[in-house]
């Protein structure tokens, strides 16, 4: 029997609520499809910072390296600056394990209320591929004369040919594999940022020549935001830089009903290091501890992990079980208009995993 070795970092806030919920669902899938999990929990995050002055220990990357995958919850604590928490935990893992393709599907499922008028389930179904290791998140910059009247802040974005080509190529391959509209949309802001984003546009045109069977479109990020609201059904695969990909995926979660439904896979496609799977949402301090966080984004991230690790039948069963739970609208959480809790939604999904047709 296959045993998947997974490092679990629940992190902060509702990360500590949705991660165990998703593990219950994944265990149910493992039992049904006859494979096993070995989970190892790492209590890293803001509490670790308060105790030790660091979000994770100095040898954290070495500790994580042997695992098949990392299952991550959320990071962020109102008592700490977000750049301390993010740059101390999530971003170094993405960079050090070269998880350069962040894959974020956006699907309008049956039973979910879409905030856009007239959109039916199934009509919105696209994937955003976010560059995940460089761009605006490169952490190059500094502060001069801090706090004074002449204070200067510099933050540079870094775009390399290697990094840009590989994520664009990944997105083209995904458009081919999905075989839906075979359309790849590249999103930049090259009218204002001619060096970096003009460079991205050129690389996009270069790589596109290798994929004559995939149609292409280039949009400025402002137009892309407008079009995601006006005509979301037209998109198939979108590729964007680190920052734009992050912003676009909060918007795509909103138009598909809830941030509580949006999963994310930080992939190292060459499998040289473990990939990491997490909900798009953060720690949500406003609802943390109340037991009402939607576990579905974490569960769907778990399904993406199963698929990446070769358990595709189990992955499909988990996704179907979420879809069934949404369609029944029983036990669902308040973000979806229900009056259920994390526990009731998880119970329904687990029951559906056990009973769903193969
Ligand atoms: N589960 C993802 C999470 O905790 N996200 C917090 C966050 O602020 N992420 C920013 C980013 O992914 O760029």
XYZ file of C-alpha atoms and ligand atoms in Angstrom:
371
model
C 0.000 0.000 0.000
C 1.269 3.490 -0.883
C 1.910 5.796 2.058
C 2.022 9.535 1.358
C 4.268 11.423 3.755
C 2.881 14.891 4.279
C 4.227 17.772 6.370
C 1.354 19.761 7.906
C 1.724 23.437 8.818
C -1.681 24.658 10.067
C -0.192 28.127 10.762
C -2.432 30.838 12.190
C -6.093 31.663 12.792
C -8.563 29.574 10.802
C -5.636 27.663 9.296
C -5.724 25.686 12.569
C -9.441 24.934 12.041
C -9.662 24.108 8.329
C -6.481 21.998 8.187
C -7.655 19.253 10.611
C -11.051 19.328 8.880
C -9.439 18.723 5.486
C -7.269 15.951 6.947
C -10.443 14.147 8.100
C -11.721 14.225 4.509
C -8.385 13.102 3.055
C -8.214 10.225 5.552
C -11.712 9.130 4.462
C -10.531 9.172 0.831
C -7.396 7.194 1.722
C -9.480 4.539 3.472
C -11.800 4.222 0.501
C -9.060 4.152 -2.152
C -6.667 2.011 -0.118
C -3.634 4.127 0.436
C -2.237 5.636 3.591
C -1.036 8.954 4.958
C 1.733 9.697 7.380
C 1.106 13.222 8.686
C 3.755 15.137 10.594
C 2.646 18.401 12.179
C 4.902 21.443 12.449
C 3.607 24.079 14.907
C 5.097 27.030 13.025
C 3.539 30.452 12.643
C 2.891 33.514 14.783
C 2.807 31.680 18.158
C 6.204 30.219 17.265
C 7.358 33.772 16.539
C 6.182 35.004 19.952
C 8.051 32.162 21.663
C 11.230 32.006 19.572
C 11.438 35.259 17.573
C 11.082 33.377 14.262
C 8.058 32.130 12.311
C 9.826 28.804 11.745
C 13.167 27.394 12.927
C 16.370 28.116 10.976
C 16.544 24.512 9.697
C 12.863 24.401 8.679
C 13.621 23.889 4.993
C 15.826 20.889 5.805
C 13.074 19.442 8.007
C 10.489 19.780 5.204
C 12.650 18.540 2.321
C 12.099 14.747 2.780
C 8.290 14.950 2.588
C 6.156 14.096 -0.462
C 4.179 17.316 -0.002
C 3.411 20.145 2.395
C -0.164 20.863 3.480
C -0.437 24.451 4.644
C -3.236 26.324 6.428
C -2.901 30.092 6.694
C -0.576 32.760 7.980
C -1.260 36.146 9.573
C -1.836 37.563 13.043
C -3.199 41.026 13.880
C -0.434 41.484 16.479
C 2.318 41.211 13.829
C 3.008 43.051 10.613
C 1.860 40.922 7.680
C 5.228 41.233 5.972
C 6.873 39.617 9.033
C 4.524 36.634 8.998
C 4.445 36.165 5.232
C 8.169 36.617 4.692
C 8.995 34.486 7.709
C 7.011 31.405 6.718
C 5.084 31.102 3.459
C 7.245 32.952 0.944
C 10.599 31.340 1.858
C 9.050 27.873 1.466
C 7.655 28.758 -1.974
C 11.044 30.160 -3.048
C 13.403 27.612 -1.490
C 11.436 24.677 -2.905
C 11.220 26.409 -6.292
C 7.425 26.122 -6.320
C 7.273 28.428 -9.289
C 3.800 27.629 -10.592
C 0.962 28.603 -8.276
C -2.184 27.037 -9.698
C -5.502 28.507 -8.569
C -8.709 27.143 -10.123
C -11.908 29.234 -10.105
C -15.122 27.276 -10.664
C -18.738 28.299 -10.107
C -20.216 25.144 -8.563
C -23.900 24.139 -8.494
C -25.697 25.459 -5.424
C -23.350 28.406 -4.993
C -24.764 31.913 -5.331
C -22.762 33.948 -7.814
C -22.638 37.683 -7.050
C -22.721 38.366 -10.804
C -26.200 38.512 -12.329
C -27.288 35.724 -14.637
C -24.286 33.382 -14.302
C -25.108 29.711 -14.043
C -23.058 26.956 -12.421
C -20.450 25.541 -14.747
C -20.293 28.760 -16.767
C -17.264 30.043 -14.875
C -14.369 27.609 -15.010
C -10.854 28.939 -15.389
C -7.437 28.597 -13.757
C -5.010 31.330 -12.797
C -1.312 30.401 -12.952
C 0.570 32.798 -10.738
C 4.361 33.144 -10.977
C 5.422 32.241 -7.447
C 9.133 32.793 -6.889
C 10.113 36.228 -8.202
C 8.417 39.314 -9.699
C 7.093 41.863 -7.226
C 7.678 39.429 -4.307
C 11.453 39.254 -4.873
C 12.226 40.960 -1.544
C 14.768 43.357 -3.034
C 14.782 46.815 -1.524
C 15.214 48.729 1.661
C 14.385 51.739 3.769
C 16.655 54.748 4.130
C 16.350 57.318 6.954
C 13.552 55.361 8.674
C 10.880 57.433 10.373
C 12.388 60.774 9.374
C 10.968 63.413 7.038
C 13.328 62.241 4.269
C 12.491 58.561 4.612
C 12.922 56.600 1.359
C 11.346 53.226 0.551
C 12.592 51.182 -2.406
C 11.068 47.836 -3.467
C 12.225 46.322 -6.733
C 10.497 43.693 -8.831
C 12.698 41.073 -10.471
C 11.791 39.280 -13.688
C 14.238 36.772 -15.152
C 13.966 35.139 -18.587
C 14.314 31.706 -16.956
C 11.553 32.418 -14.414
C 9.192 34.082 -16.849
C 9.596 31.534 -19.645
C 9.040 28.538 -17.410
C 5.823 29.765 -15.812
C 4.403 30.851 -19.172
C 5.328 27.467 -20.659
C 3.635 25.739 -17.690
C 0.469 27.771 -18.370
C 0.490 26.883 -22.084
C 0.867 23.189 -21.198
C -2.055 23.489 -18.777
C -4.268 25.096 -21.447
C -3.427 22.150 -23.685
C -4.067 19.573 -20.947
C -7.410 21.099 -19.950
C -8.412 21.016 -23.619
C -11.414 23.289 -23.033
C -11.085 26.579 -24.895
C -7.319 26.238 -25.455
C -6.976 29.930 -24.621
C -4.162 31.452 -22.571
C -4.558 35.026 -21.321
C -1.438 36.861 -20.147
C -2.004 39.731 -17.716
C 0.522 42.555 -17.275
C 0.687 46.343 -16.957
C 3.163 47.008 -19.738
C 1.772 50.427 -20.613
C 3.032 51.757 -17.260
C 5.862 49.317 -16.480
C 7.611 49.053 -19.811
C 10.789 47.353 -18.596
C 9.531 44.420 -16.564
C 6.071 43.953 -18.016
C 7.139 44.810 -21.562
C 9.735 42.072 -21.094
C 7.001 39.650 -19.893
C 4.907 40.468 -22.993
C 7.896 39.724 -25.270
C 8.605 36.404 -23.553
C 4.902 35.517 -23.830
C 5.004 36.167 -27.601
C 8.223 34.118 -27.937
C 6.894 31.091 -26.012
C 3.516 31.272 -27.822
C 5.276 30.290 -31.068
C 5.838 26.813 -29.534
C 2.070 26.399 -28.996
C 0.305 27.173 -32.314
C -2.716 25.146 -31.125
C -3.354 27.461 -28.134
C -5.002 30.839 -28.743
C -3.516 33.793 -26.869
C -4.720 37.076 -25.483
C -2.825 39.810 -23.575
C -4.670 42.084 -21.170
C -3.657 44.947 -18.927
C -4.449 44.074 -15.331
C -7.071 46.820 -15.027
C -8.901 45.519 -18.104
C -8.539 41.944 -16.836
C -10.268 42.891 -13.544
C -13.105 44.472 -15.479
C -13.434 41.486 -17.817
C -13.408 38.964 -14.960
C -16.576 40.688 -13.774
C -18.098 41.372 -17.212
C -17.269 38.139 -19.069
C -15.713 35.551 -16.690
C -17.093 32.692 -18.818
C -14.666 33.573 -21.633
C -11.495 32.738 -19.655
C -9.690 29.397 -19.672
C -6.139 29.764 -18.326
C -4.671 33.058 -17.123
C -0.966 33.594 -16.449
C 0.254 36.532 -14.386
C 3.087 37.785 -12.222
C 3.278 37.081 -8.488
C 1.424 40.205 -7.308
C -1.130 40.388 -10.102
C -1.815 36.654 -9.758
C -2.475 37.133 -6.049
C -4.896 40.001 -6.607
C -6.698 38.337 -9.524
C -7.298 35.189 -7.493
C -9.092 37.031 -4.685
C -11.316 38.517 -7.372
C -11.849 35.144 -9.023
C -12.741 33.630 -5.626
C -15.295 36.400 -5.076
C -16.999 35.912 -8.450
C -17.210 32.149 -7.889
C -19.026 32.605 -4.591
C -16.547 32.650 -1.706
C -12.915 32.858 -0.749
C -13.813 29.817 1.332
C -13.988 27.743 -1.859
C -10.683 28.711 -3.506
C -7.807 26.190 -3.399
C -4.207 26.697 -4.397
C -1.257 24.491 -5.348
C 2.296 25.807 -5.171
C 3.941 23.415 -7.587
C 7.497 22.396 -8.218
C 6.660 20.802 -11.577
C 10.038 19.049 -11.868
C 9.444 17.452 -8.423
C 12.948 18.306 -7.246
C 11.453 19.487 -3.930
C 8.067 19.031 -2.242
C 5.133 21.062 -3.533
C 2.803 22.858 -1.131
C -1.016 22.921 -1.076
C -3.103 25.521 0.737
C -6.392 27.406 0.629
C -6.120 30.827 -1.058
C -7.617 32.464 2.030
C -5.573 33.765 4.933
C -5.968 33.383 8.689
C -9.245 35.418 8.887
C -8.810 36.758 12.456
C -12.376 38.124 12.348
C -13.881 34.611 12.430
C -11.000 32.583 13.939
C -12.015 30.530 16.969
C -15.738 30.660 16.159
C -15.865 27.301 14.375
C -17.550 28.716 11.280
C -14.661 28.782 8.771
C -15.465 27.074 5.487
C -13.212 23.984 5.228
C -13.868 23.533 1.478
C -10.938 25.565 0.131
C -8.564 23.466 2.268
C -10.350 20.250 1.239
C -10.094 21.173 -2.458
C -6.405 22.021 -1.940
C -6.088 18.529 -0.481
C -7.706 17.129 -3.642
C -5.103 18.991 -5.728
C -2.415 17.404 -3.547
C -3.833 13.911 -4.110
C -3.923 14.500 -7.852
C -0.322 15.759 -7.901
C 0.805 12.753 -5.856
C -0.809 10.291 -8.280
C -4.045 9.484 -6.404
C -6.283 10.961 -9.078
C -9.347 8.753 -8.412
C -9.293 9.820 -4.759
C -8.804 13.440 -5.804
C -11.876 13.308 -8.035
C -13.939 11.667 -5.289
C -12.978 14.428 -2.833
C -13.870 17.181 -5.313
C -17.173 15.446 -6.161
C -17.986 15.197 -2.445
C -17.504 18.937 -2.017
C -19.648 19.579 -5.096
C -22.377 17.281 -3.705
C -22.277 19.053 -0.330
C -22.628 22.418 -2.071
C -25.503 21.180 -4.231
C -27.351 19.788 -1.153
C -26.620 23.019 0.782
C -26.765 21.012 3.980
C -24.293 21.817 6.750
C -22.659 24.633 4.749
C -21.019 27.611 6.422
C -22.214 31.244 6.639
C -19.927 32.526 3.838
C -22.113 30.443 1.502
C -25.370 31.599 3.059
C -25.702 28.540 5.318
C -25.912 28.338 9.102
C -23.580 25.356 9.500
C -20.137 25.150 11.023
C -16.713 23.873 10.020
C -17.671 20.585 11.699
C -21.070 20.162 9.996
C -19.667 20.965 6.535
C -16.796 18.519 7.117
C -19.200 15.796 8.322
C -21.211 16.152 5.103
C -18.108 15.989 2.887
C -16.744 12.947 4.759
C -20.115 11.182 4.413
C -20.158 11.949 0.690
C -16.601 10.625 0.231
C -17.650 7.367 1.839
C -20.822 7.004 -0.246
C -19.983 8.632 -3.607
C -20.123 6.404 -6.667
C -16.636 5.455 -7.850
N -3.371 30.191 2.922
C -2.740 31.275 2.336
C -2.409 32.391 3.251
O -2.309 32.258 4.448
N -2.245 33.532 2.663
C -1.890 34.686 3.374
C -1.392 35.734 2.469
O -1.459 36.887 2.825
N -0.867 35.367 1.317
C -0.343 36.265 0.389
C 0.159 35.570 -0.807
O -0.080 34.383 -1.008
O 0.795 36.257 -1.591
